[in-house]
PDB file of C-alpha atoms (C1' of nucleotides) in Angstrom:
ATOM      1  CA  MET A   1      21.684  -4.197   6.370  1.00 47.00           C
ATOM      2  CA  SER A   2      20.012  -5.316   9.106  1.00 46.00           C
ATOM      3  CA  PRO A   3      21.044  -8.834  10.323  1.00 56.00           C
ATOM      4  CA  GLY A   4      18.905 -11.766  10.144  1.00 82.00           C
ATOM      5  CA  LEU A   5      16.522 -10.152   6.996  1.00 95.00           C
ATOM      6  CA  PRO A   6      16.364 -10.904   3.266  1.00 95.00           C
ATOM      7  CA  PRO A   7      17.170  -7.325   1.606  1.00 96.00           C
ATOM      8  CA  VAL A   8      14.748  -5.238   0.860  1.00 96.00           C
ATOM      9  CA  ARG A   9      15.645  -5.616  -2.930  1.00 96.00           C
ATOM     10  CA  LEU A  10      15.418  -8.846  -4.349  1.00 96.00           C
ATOM     11  CA  PRO A  11      16.211  -9.878  -8.387  1.00 96.00           C
ATOM     12  CA  ALA A  12      13.045 -11.240 -10.062  1.00 97.00           C
ATOM     13  CA  PRO A  13      12.810 -14.659 -10.347  1.00 97.00           C
ATOM     14  CA  SER A  14      11.080 -16.440 -13.350  1.00 97.00           C
ATOM     15  CA  TRP A  15       8.068 -18.408 -13.277  1.00 98.00           C
ATOM     16  CA  GLU A  16       7.855 -21.046 -15.593  1.00 96.00           C
ATOM     17  CA  GLY A  17       3.912 -21.840 -15.124  1.00 93.00           C
ATOM     18  CA  SER A  18       1.162 -22.034 -17.822  1.00 96.00           C
ATOM     19  CA  SER A  19      -1.629 -20.442 -15.990  1.00 96.00           C
ATOM     20  CA  ARG A  20      -2.551 -17.231 -16.758  1.00 95.00           C
ATOM     21  CA  ALA A  21      -1.104 -15.840 -13.701  1.00 96.00           C
ATOM     22  CA  ALA A  22       1.317 -17.035 -14.365  1.00 97.00           C
ATOM     23  CA  ARG A  23       1.386 -15.669 -18.334  1.00 97.00           C
ATOM     24  CA  ILE A  24       0.588 -12.099 -16.878  1.00 96.00           C
ATOM     25  CA  TYR A  25       4.060 -12.376 -14.342  1.00 97.00           C
ATOM     26  CA  ARG A  26       6.156 -12.625 -17.800  1.00 98.00           C
ATOM     27  CA  ALA A  27       4.226 -10.490 -19.761  1.00 96.00           C
ATOM     28  CA  ALA A  28       4.820  -7.613 -18.002  1.00 96.00           C
ATOM     29  CA  LEU A  29       7.900  -8.769 -16.591  1.00 97.00           C
ATOM     30  CA  ALA A  30       9.315  -8.995 -19.970  1.00 97.00           C
ATOM     31  CA  ALA A  31       7.834  -5.652 -21.147  1.00 96.00           C
ATOM     32  CA  LEU A  32       8.974  -3.406 -17.926  1.00 95.00           C
ATOM     33  CA  GLY A  33      12.558  -5.648 -16.812  1.00 96.00           C
ATOM     34  CA  PRO A  34      12.925  -6.366 -12.698  1.00 96.00           C
ATOM     35  CA  SER A  35      11.268  -3.768 -10.509  1.00 95.00           C
ATOM     36  CA  ARG A  36      13.473  -4.715  -7.058  1.00 87.00           C
ATOM     37  CA  TRP A  37      11.204  -3.684  -5.142  1.00 93.00           C
ATOM     38  CA  TRP A  38      10.845  -2.006  -2.472  1.00 95.00           C
ATOM     39  CA  PRO A  39      11.827   1.428  -3.220  1.00 94.00           C
ATOM     40  CA  ALA A  40      13.444   1.354   0.145  1.00 96.00           C
ATOM     41  CA  GLU A  41      16.787   0.805   1.483  1.00 96.00           C
ATOM     42  CA  THR A  42      16.111  -0.498   4.876  1.00 97.00           C
ATOM     43  CA  PRO A  43      13.535  -2.179   6.336  1.00 97.00           C
ATOM     44  CA  LEU A  44      11.945   0.592   9.017  1.00 98.00           C
ATOM     45  CA  GLU A  45      11.955   2.504   5.336  1.00 98.00           C
ATOM     46  CA  VAL A  46       9.640   0.321   4.031  1.00 98.00           C
ATOM     47  CA  CYS A  47       8.043  -0.064   7.219  1.00 98.00           C
ATOM     48  CA  VAL A  48       7.531   3.907   7.466  1.00 98.00           C
ATOM     49  CA  GLY A  49       7.605   4.237   3.770  1.00 98.00           C
ATOM     50  CA  ALA A  50       3.929   1.713   3.910  1.00 98.00           C
ATOM     51  CA  ILE A  51       2.374   3.901   6.530  1.00 98.00           C
ATOM     52  CA  LEU A  52       3.072   7.300   4.733  1.00 98.00           C
ATOM     53  CA  ALA A  53       1.521   5.583   1.230  1.00 97.00           C
ATOM     54  CA  GLN A  54      -2.222   5.300   2.473  1.00 97.00           C
ATOM     55  CA  ASN A  55      -4.361   6.507   0.159  1.00 96.00           C
ATOM     56  CA  THR A  56      -1.606   9.244  -1.596  1.00 94.00           C
ATOM     57  CA  SER A  57       0.825   8.730  -4.702  1.00 91.00           C
ATOM     58  CA  TRP A  58       4.223   7.336  -3.988  1.00 92.00           C
ATOM     59  CA  LYS A  59       5.496  10.372  -4.937  1.00 94.00           C
ATOM     60  CA  GLY A  60       4.408  12.467  -1.733  1.00 96.00           C
ATOM     61  CA  ALA A  61       5.176   9.735   0.241  1.00 97.00           C
ATOM     62  CA  SER A  62       8.475   9.490  -0.714  1.00 96.00           C
ATOM     63  CA  ARG A  63       8.898  13.176  -0.386  1.00 97.00           C
ATOM     64  CA  ALA A  64       8.557  12.660   3.211  1.00 98.00           C
ATOM     65  CA  VAL A  65      10.433  10.124   3.610  1.00 98.00           C
ATOM     66  CA  GLU A  66      13.509  11.920   1.626  1.00 97.00           C
ATOM     67  CA  ASN A  67      12.763  14.721   4.567  1.00 98.00           C
ATOM     68  CA  LEU A  68      12.872  11.745   7.563  1.00 98.00           C
ATOM     69  CA  LEU A  69      16.001  10.799   6.268  1.00 98.00           C
ATOM     70  CA  ALA A  70      17.215  14.756   5.703  1.00 97.00           C
ATOM     71  CA  ARG A  71      16.759  14.711   9.163  1.00 98.00           C
ATOM     72  CA  GLY A  72      18.498  11.830   9.993  1.00 97.00           C
ATOM     73  CA  VAL A  73      15.948  10.118  12.001  1.00 98.00           C
ATOM     74  CA  MET A  74      15.783   7.330  10.119  1.00 98.00           C
ATOM     75  CA  ASP A  75      18.257   5.246  11.613  1.00 96.00           C
ATOM     76  CA  SER A  76      15.837   3.625  14.877  1.00 97.00           C
ATOM     77  CA  PRO A  77      12.487   4.366  15.439  1.00 97.00           C
ATOM     78  CA  ARG A  78      14.003   5.170  18.882  1.00 97.00           C
ATOM     79  CA  ALA A  79      15.091   7.935  16.558  1.00 98.00           C
ATOM     80  CA  LEU A  80      12.416   8.783  14.783  1.00 98.00           C
ATOM     81  CA  LEU A  81      10.101   9.191  17.611  1.00 98.00           C
ATOM     82  CA  ALA A  82      12.894  11.710  19.662  1.00 98.00           C
ATOM     83  CA  LEU A  83      11.430  14.127  16.837  1.00 98.00           C
ATOM     84  CA  PRO A  84       8.686  15.759  18.206  1.00 98.00           C
ATOM     85  CA  LEU A  85       5.391  15.389  17.146  1.00 98.00           C
ATOM     86  CA  GLU A  86       5.155  18.986  15.857  1.00 97.00           C
ATOM     87  CA  GLU A  87       8.051  17.914  13.728  1.00 98.00           C
ATOM     88  CA  LEU A  88       7.047  14.672  12.575  1.00 98.00           C
ATOM     89  CA  GLU A  89       4.156  16.482  11.406  1.00 98.00           C
ATOM     90  CA  LYS A  90       6.243  18.877   9.133  1.00 98.00           C
ATOM     91  CA  GLU A  91       8.451  16.848   7.350  1.00 98.00           C
ATOM     92  CA  ILE A  92       5.632  13.977   6.339  1.00 98.00           C
ATOM     93  CA  ARG A  93       3.370  16.731   5.474  1.00 98.00           C
ATOM     94  CA  PRO A  94       3.749  16.152   1.767  1.00 97.00           C
ATOM     95  CA  SER A  95       2.298  12.724   2.142  1.00 97.00           C
ATOM     96  CA  GLY A  96      -1.130  13.935   2.919  1.00 97.00           C
ATOM     97  CA  TYR A  97      -3.280  13.290   6.048  1.00 98.00           C
ATOM     98  CA  PHE A  98       0.102  14.325   7.761  1.00 98.00           C
ATOM     99  CA  ARG A  99      -1.719  14.859  11.182  1.00 97.00           C
ATOM    100  CA  GLN A 100      -3.385  11.455  10.985  1.00 97.00           C
ATOM    101  CA  LYS A 101      -0.157  10.103   9.327  1.00 98.00           C
ATOM    102  CA  ALA A 102       2.470  10.431  11.827  1.00 98.00           C
ATOM    103  CA  ARG A 103      -0.320   9.635  14.782  1.00 97.00           C
ATOM    104  CA  ARG A 104      -0.008   6.061  13.779  1.00 97.00           C
ATOM    105  CA  LEU A 105       3.261   6.869  12.592  1.00 98.00           C
ATOM    106  CA  ARG A 106       4.111   6.650  16.237  1.00 98.00           C
ATOM    107  CA  ILE A 107       2.009   3.900  17.498  1.00 98.00           C
ATOM    108  CA  PHE A 108       3.190   1.846  15.251  1.00 98.00           C
ATOM    109  CA  LEU A 109       7.111   3.032  16.375  1.00 98.00           C
ATOM    110  CA  GLU A 110       6.152   2.309  19.978  1.00 98.00           C
ATOM    111  CA  TRP A 111       5.092  -0.716  19.591  1.00 97.00           C
ATOM    112  CA  LEU A 112       8.435  -1.965  17.547  1.00 97.00           C
ATOM    113  CA  GLN A 113      10.314  -0.529  20.132  1.00 96.00           C
ATOM    114  CA  GLY A 114       8.376  -2.005  23.065  1.00 95.00           C
ATOM    115  CA  GLU A 115       7.336  -5.291  21.427  1.00 92.00           C
ATOM    116  CA  CYS A 116       9.565  -6.528  19.236  1.00 94.00           C
ATOM    117  CA  GLY A 117      12.778  -5.792  20.750  1.00 91.00           C
ATOM    118  CA  GLY A 118      13.575  -2.005  19.319  1.00 89.00           C
ATOM    119  CA  GLY A 119      13.604  -3.019  15.079  1.00 95.00           C
ATOM    120  CA  VAL A 120      11.579  -4.864  11.936  1.00 97.00           C
ATOM    121  CA  GLU A 121      14.238  -7.700  13.453  1.00 97.00           C
ATOM    122  CA  GLY A 122      11.851  -8.607  15.682  1.00 97.00           C
ATOM    123  CA  LEU A 123       8.687  -8.529  14.508  1.00 97.00           C
ATOM    124  CA  ALA A 124      10.125 -10.484  11.825  1.00 97.00           C
ATOM    125  CA  ARG A 125      11.267 -13.455  14.917  1.00 97.00           C
ATOM    126  CA  LEU A 126       7.175 -13.603  15.362  1.00 97.00           C
ATOM    127  CA  PRO A 127       5.674 -16.191  13.568  1.00 97.00           C
ATOM    128  CA  LEU A 128       3.896 -14.828  10.539  1.00 97.00           C
ATOM    129  CA  GLU A 129       0.260 -15.227  11.555  1.00 96.00           C
ATOM    130  CA  GLU A 130       1.665 -13.817  14.984  1.00 97.00           C
ATOM    131  CA  ALA A 131       2.699 -11.317  13.544  1.00 97.00           C
ATOM    132  CA  ARG A 132       0.198 -10.013  11.230  1.00 97.00           C
ATOM    133  CA  ARG A 133      -2.837 -10.290  14.055  1.00 96.00           C
ATOM    134  CA  ALA A 134      -0.715  -7.898  16.167  1.00 97.00           C
ATOM    135  CA  LEU A 135       0.063  -5.255  13.470  1.00 97.00           C
ATOM    136  CA  LEU A 136      -3.640  -5.737  12.275  1.00 97.00           C
ATOM    137  CA  ALA A 137      -4.297  -4.343  15.998  1.00 96.00           C
ATOM    138  CA  LEU A 138      -2.705  -1.505  15.808  1.00 97.00           C
ATOM    139  CA  GLU A 139      -4.833   1.723  15.224  1.00 96.00           C
ATOM    140  CA  GLY A 140      -4.237   2.585  11.387  1.00 96.00           C
ATOM    141  CA  ILE A 141      -2.235  -0.222  10.169  1.00 97.00           C
ATOM    142  CA  GLY A 142      -5.249  -2.134   7.870  1.00 97.00           C
ATOM    143  CA  PRO A 143      -4.531  -5.083   5.455  1.00 97.00           C
ATOM    144  CA  GLU A 144      -2.729  -3.708   2.840  1.00 97.00           C
ATOM    145  CA  THR A 145      -0.399  -1.692   5.486  1.00 98.00           C
ATOM    146  CA  ALA A 146       0.535  -4.631   7.197  1.00 98.00           C
ATOM    147  CA  ASP A 147       1.002  -7.079   4.703  1.00 98.00           C
ATOM    148  CA  SER A 148       3.594  -4.433   2.713  1.00 98.00           C
ATOM    149  CA  ILE A 149       5.440  -4.278   6.297  1.00 98.00           C
ATOM    150  CA  LEU A 150       5.409  -7.890   5.852  1.00 98.00           C
ATOM    151  CA  CYS A 151       6.225  -9.253   2.579  1.00 98.00           C
ATOM    152  CA  TYR A 152       8.481  -6.053   2.643  1.00 97.00           C
ATOM    153  CA  GLY A 153      10.301  -5.502   5.358  1.00 98.00           C
ATOM    154  CA  ALA A 154      10.025  -8.757   7.497  1.00 98.00           C
ATOM    155  CA  GLY A 155      10.743 -10.711   4.540  1.00 98.00           C
ATOM    156  CA  LYS A 156       7.340 -13.010   5.265  1.00 98.00           C
ATOM    157  CA  LEU A 157       5.909 -14.628   2.351  1.00 98.00           C
ATOM    158  CA  VAL A 158       2.537 -12.808   1.691  1.00 98.00           C
ATOM    159  CA  PHE A 159       1.324 -11.797  -0.609  1.00 98.00           C
ATOM    160  CA  VAL A 160       0.092  -7.430  -0.741  1.00 97.00           C
ATOM    161  CA  VAL A 161      -2.989  -6.621  -2.232  1.00 97.00           C
ATOM    162  CA  ASP A 162      -3.829  -3.101  -3.061  1.00 95.00           C
ATOM    163  CA  ALA A 163      -5.944  -0.704  -5.531  1.00 92.00           C
ATOM    164  CA  TYR A 164      -4.049  -2.098  -8.301  1.00 93.00           C
ATOM    165  CA  THR A 165      -3.821  -5.378  -8.228  1.00 94.00           C
ATOM    166  CA  ARG A 166      -7.487  -5.498  -7.060  1.00 93.00           C
ATOM    167  CA  ARG A 167      -7.764  -3.227 -10.801  1.00 91.00           C
ATOM    168  CA  ILE A 168      -5.494  -5.091 -12.864  1.00 92.00           C
ATOM    169  CA  GLY A 169      -6.640  -8.807 -11.369  1.00 92.00           C
ATOM    170  CA  GLY A 170     -10.756  -7.755 -12.003  1.00 89.00           C
ATOM    171  CA  ARG A 171      -9.835  -6.015 -15.607  1.00 88.00           C
ATOM    172  CA  HIS A 172      -7.915  -9.185 -16.764  1.00 90.00           C
ATOM    173  CA  GLY A 173     -10.007 -11.943 -15.213  1.00 88.00           C
ATOM    174  CA  LEU A 174      -8.442 -13.620 -12.960  1.00 93.00           C
ATOM    175  CA  PHE A 175     -11.113 -12.535  -9.815  1.00 92.00           C
ATOM    176  CA  ASP A 176     -13.896 -10.341  -9.554  1.00 91.00           C
ATOM    177  CA  PRO A 177     -12.349  -7.255  -8.326  1.00 90.00           C
ATOM    178  CA  LYS A 178     -15.429  -6.860  -5.378  1.00 90.00           C
ATOM    179  CA  LEU A 179     -13.911  -9.736  -3.709  1.00 92.00           C
ATOM    180  CA  PRO A 180     -13.198  -9.453  -0.228  1.00 93.00           C
ATOM    181  CA  TYR A 181      -8.887  -8.382   0.552  1.00 95.00           C
ATOM    182  CA  GLU A 182      -8.199 -11.939   2.268  1.00 95.00           C
ATOM    183  CA  GLU A 183      -9.974 -13.412  -0.384  1.00 95.00           C
ATOM    184  CA  ILE A 184      -7.633 -11.767  -3.039  1.00 96.00           C
ATOM    185  CA  ARG A 185      -4.532 -12.392  -1.051  1.00 96.00           C
ATOM    186  CA  ALA A 186      -5.331 -16.404  -0.900  1.00 96.00           C
ATOM    187  CA  TRP A 187      -6.715 -15.914  -4.675  1.00 96.00           C
ATOM    188  CA  PHE A 188      -2.850 -15.576  -5.568  1.00 97.00           C
ATOM    189  CA  GLU A 189      -1.308 -17.328  -2.705  1.00 97.00           C
ATOM    190  CA  ALA A 190      -3.084 -20.598  -3.510  1.00 97.00           C
ATOM    191  CA  ARG A 191      -1.206 -20.211  -7.217  1.00 97.00           C
ATOM    192  CA  LEU A 192       2.130 -19.040  -6.616  1.00 98.00           C
ATOM    193  CA  PRO A 193       5.059 -20.632  -5.886  1.00 98.00           C
ATOM    194  CA  ALA A 194       6.052 -19.943  -2.657  1.00 98.00           C
ATOM    195  CA  ASP A 195       8.879 -17.513  -3.262  1.00 98.00           C
ATOM    196  CA  LEU A 196       9.354 -14.555  -1.557  1.00 98.00           C
ATOM    197  CA  ALA A 197      10.900 -12.729  -4.463  1.00 98.00           C
ATOM    198  CA  LEU A 198       7.908 -13.582  -6.918  1.00 98.00           C
ATOM    199  CA  TYR A 199       5.366 -12.513  -4.676  1.00 98.00           C
ATOM    200  CA  ARG A 200       6.927  -9.048  -4.427  1.00 98.00           C
ATOM    201  CA  GLU A 201       8.228  -9.110  -7.949  1.00 97.00           C
ATOM    202  CA  TYR A 202       4.576  -9.507  -9.131  1.00 97.00           C
ATOM    203  CA  HIS A 203       3.210  -7.275  -6.757  1.00 97.00           C
ATOM    204  CA  ALA A 204       5.981  -4.773  -7.768  1.00 96.00           C
ATOM    205  CA  LEU A 205       4.958  -5.604 -11.607  1.00 96.00           C
ATOM    206  CA  LEU A 206       1.018  -5.132 -10.864  1.00 95.00           C
ATOM    207  CA  VAL A 207       1.407  -1.298  -9.313  1.00 94.00           C
ATOM    208  CA  ARG A 208       4.007  -0.459 -12.002  1.00 93.00           C
ATOM    209  CA  ILE A 209       1.356  -1.235 -14.689  1.00 93.00           C
ATOM    210  CA  GLY A 210      -1.268   0.554 -12.184  1.00 91.00           C
ATOM    211  CA  ALA A 211       0.254   3.339 -12.079  1.00 89.00           C
ATOM    212  CA  GLY A 212       1.588   3.525 -14.970  1.00 88.00           C
ATOM    213  CA  TRP A 213      -0.957   2.656 -17.639  1.00 87.00           C
ATOM    214  CA  CYS A 214      -4.483   2.808 -15.234  1.00 82.00           C
ATOM    215  CA  ARG A 215      -4.663   5.796 -13.592  1.00 74.00           C
ATOM    216  CA  THR A 216      -1.997   8.448 -16.049  1.00 65.00           C
ATOM    217  CA  ARG A 217      -3.777   7.182 -19.635  1.00 63.00           C
ATOM    218  CA  PRO A 218      -7.041   7.401 -20.455  1.00 60.00           C
ATOM    219  CA  SER A 219      -7.218   3.832 -22.087  1.00 67.00           C
ATOM    220  CA  CYS A 220      -5.340   1.196 -21.886  1.00 78.00           C
ATOM    221  CA  LYS A 221      -3.328   1.489 -25.139  1.00 81.00           C
ATOM    222  CA  GLY A 222       0.028   0.750 -24.917  1.00 87.00           C
ATOM    223  CA  CYS A 223      -0.275  -1.547 -21.728  1.00 91.00           C
ATOM    224  CA  PRO A 224       2.535  -4.658 -21.495  1.00 93.00           C
ATOM    225  CA  LEU A 225      -1.317  -6.010 -20.301  1.00 93.00           C
ATOM    226  CA  SER A 226      -4.065  -4.961 -22.883  1.00 90.00           C
ATOM    227  CA  ARG A 227      -3.768  -8.577 -24.813  1.00 91.00           C
ATOM    228  CA  PHE A 228      -4.964 -10.612 -21.861  1.00 91.00           C
ATOM    229  CA  ALA A 229      -7.885  -7.921 -20.838  1.00 85.00           C
ATOM    230  CA  ARG A 230     -11.094  -9.065 -20.697  1.00 79.00           C
ATOM    231  CA  PRO A 231     -13.716  -6.358 -22.720  1.00 69.00           C
ATOM    232  CA  GLY A 232     -16.525  -5.167 -20.925  1.00 62.00           C
ATOM    233  CA  LEU A 233     -14.716  -5.143 -17.423  1.00 58.00           C
ATOM    234  CA  PRO A 234     -13.937  -1.572 -15.374  1.00 59.00           C
TER     235      PRO A 234
ATOM    236  C1'  DG B   1     -11.862  24.417 -10.316  1.00 77.96           C
ATOM    237  C1'  DC B   2     -12.101  19.420 -10.264  1.00 77.96           C
ATOM    238  C1'  DC B   3     -10.687  14.392  -9.186  1.00 77.96           C
ATOM    239  C1'  DC B   4      -8.309  11.276  -7.555  1.00 77.96           C
ATOM    240  C1'  DA B   5      -4.352   8.755  -5.069  1.00 77.96           C
ATOM    241  C1'  DG B   6      -0.447   2.018  -3.079  1.00 77.96           C
ATOM    242  C1'  DG B   7      -6.002   2.954   3.058  1.00 77.96           C
ATOM    243  C1'  DT B   8      -7.870   2.987   7.713  1.00 77.96           C
ATOM    244  C1'  DG B   9     -11.681   4.077  10.845  1.00 77.96           C
ATOM    245  C1'  DG B  10     -15.750   4.908  12.404  1.00 77.96           C
ATOM    246  C1'  DG B  11     -20.808   5.538  11.999  1.00 77.96           C
ATOM    247  C1'  DT B  12     -25.576   4.213  10.183  1.00 77.96           C
ATOM    248  C1'  DA B  13     -29.096   1.511   8.440  1.00 77.96           C
TER     249       DA B  13
ATOM    250  C1'  DT C   1     -23.017  -6.544   4.894  1.00 77.96           C
ATOM    251  C1'  DA C   2     -23.123  -2.568   2.382  1.00 77.96           C
ATOM    252  C1'  DC C   3     -22.401   2.352   2.310  1.00 77.96           C
ATOM    253  C1'  DC C   4     -21.195   6.749   3.726  1.00 77.96           C
ATOM    254  C1'  DC C   5     -17.268   9.837   5.785  1.00 77.96           C
ATOM    255  C1'  DA C   6     -13.262  12.349   7.750  1.00 77.96           C
ATOM    256  C1'  DC C   7      -8.530  12.644   7.122  1.00 77.96           C
ATOM    257  C1'  DA C   8      -5.032  16.218   3.553  1.00 77.96           C
ATOM    258  C1'  DT C   9      -1.356  17.338  -0.102  1.00 77.96           C
ATOM    259  C1'  DG C  10      -0.103  17.473  -4.629  1.00 77.96           C
ATOM    260  C1'  DG C  11      -0.474  16.422  -9.732  1.00 77.96           C
ATOM    261  C1'  DG C  12      -2.864  15.577 -14.410  1.00 77.96           C
TER     262       DG C  12
END
DNA sequence: GCCCAGGTGGGTA
DNA sequence: TACCCACATGGG
């Protein structure tokens, strides 16, 4: 484990609040159990996974990360960058958009190596807003990817908003799902206690529910949050 | 076969 | 601002 960074997986905290957000958290946690996300062993693995997971199933992204681990290039940005582009593309093919993602991955790794002292620890030493601005300035890093890297990789207190967060939050009457990314992020950050483990666990639970019920099952039948659902919402 | 996935960037009006 | 489209593989 890299020094100076919180573990990639933290235990799920309890949240005693009486708000709708808190009750939904408790219901999801009670039904599914702790997530201990992100599903990665190292901060670098989180970053690579976050880029490879863009607009694809986690399964494909995970297979791509496994390929890189098997090649023994996940120890450092330097090791990954030493892999020839064609080889990198070949290994990450299962995650889709493999040419685009190979290029974006390299842009990020070169920045990490050049500007951050070679690793995620350097990124974590930057103040949150500065780190976020720098990430967003990189080609291929949008708000969700940046926040996944910051929250799960660098241990920054940022709530990650993704398609499931938006869909579930809208469906259960938390906020308007058409709100801009930043406003949904602010919605959570204004309501959740300032606890990194809670930020991570909440997001992870929403993803697990989204992937488990919103997508793969035709109805909300059996969803741990069905009693919170508001009728008529998409 | 067809649709969509834990997005992002670029183009157009 | 609000839509469109490209990017690519894999699973339901």
